[in-house]
Phi, psi and omega in degrees: 000332186287325185284326183301303153349286186308301176322314184287315194298316173302329175292304185322295182294331178283325167313299192290321177312328206261340217244106179291130164284130169193161190213158158272112189303290189206160178205104174225138172252127179203149172273143178223124179261177181298307168315310161320295183305272192327319171265008170288146175241105025285330194241139193267162197075357193250121181265119182255138180242082187282172180332307180291335162260023163241164181330150172249333157278023173266160205282165179264319165269132175255002171279322183206176336294008171252145180278084165260014178273324170269002167290214145218186192244135167285087172280132172230114191240136163245106184278104169302298199215122173209129170296141158071182173243042184277131171318095161271155182211166163219127162277127184253100195251138173262109171245127197269174189271318176229136149221179178249173163063240178282347172066017174195164175211153193223135158264160184266135154293324181095176183254145182241164176228356199207167177283165175133191203229126184239132170249123189225123164263090190256136171284132181277006172255352183223019176274175193287115180056038170307312183295345176296345191253133190260088201271339167310331174270005184080163199244131176249331173201180191230122166261120192256108175259143184259138180215159179273179185282357156278346189097007186261124180324132177304334190268354165249034160275131178293358169267028199312348188285338184287349184216007162238135357264167198235141155248116188228154159247120180226104174256143180239123174248103160300124168242109203288157180308130178080003173271164192239000000 
C-alpha cells in the first residue's frame, strides 16, 4: 500500500508539472472587405475584437498568480480566402485597460502570399511596445490590422483588390512563463 501511495503521489506531481497554464484569448473567423476597412472606426483597416468577443475567463492580472506576461503567445492564422498572391500581414494589437507611453503593443503574423495555416510562438516580452501595457491591469480588447508586407495599411494601397476581400480564422493562445 505504501508503494501504491508513492506511485500516485509521483503521478500527481508529474501531471501538475506537465500541465501548462494557458487559455484561448480569442478564436474568430471573419471576412474582411474593403468597405469594412474603410468604415472601421476609429481607425481604418482595423478589425475590432471588443471585450465581449474575447474569452470572458481571461485573467484580469496577467502577472500573478499565473505569469502570462512573461510567457508566450501561440498565434494560429488560417487564411481561408485571399485574392491573388500579394504578400499580406496582420498586426495583432493588445489594448489594455491601462497603458503607458503609446498605450498598446502588437505582434505580427509575418507576410503570407496564399491560403493556408501559419503558426507562430512569440515571446510576450519582445514584441513591439510590449512594455507600453500595464499587464497587471488586463487586456480589454484586440485590434487586428490588415497590412501589406511593408507595414502599410491595406486600405491605403492603390491596388486594394489584391487584399480584399479576405477571410481568415485567427486564434491566440496565451501560455504562461515556462510552459509549452
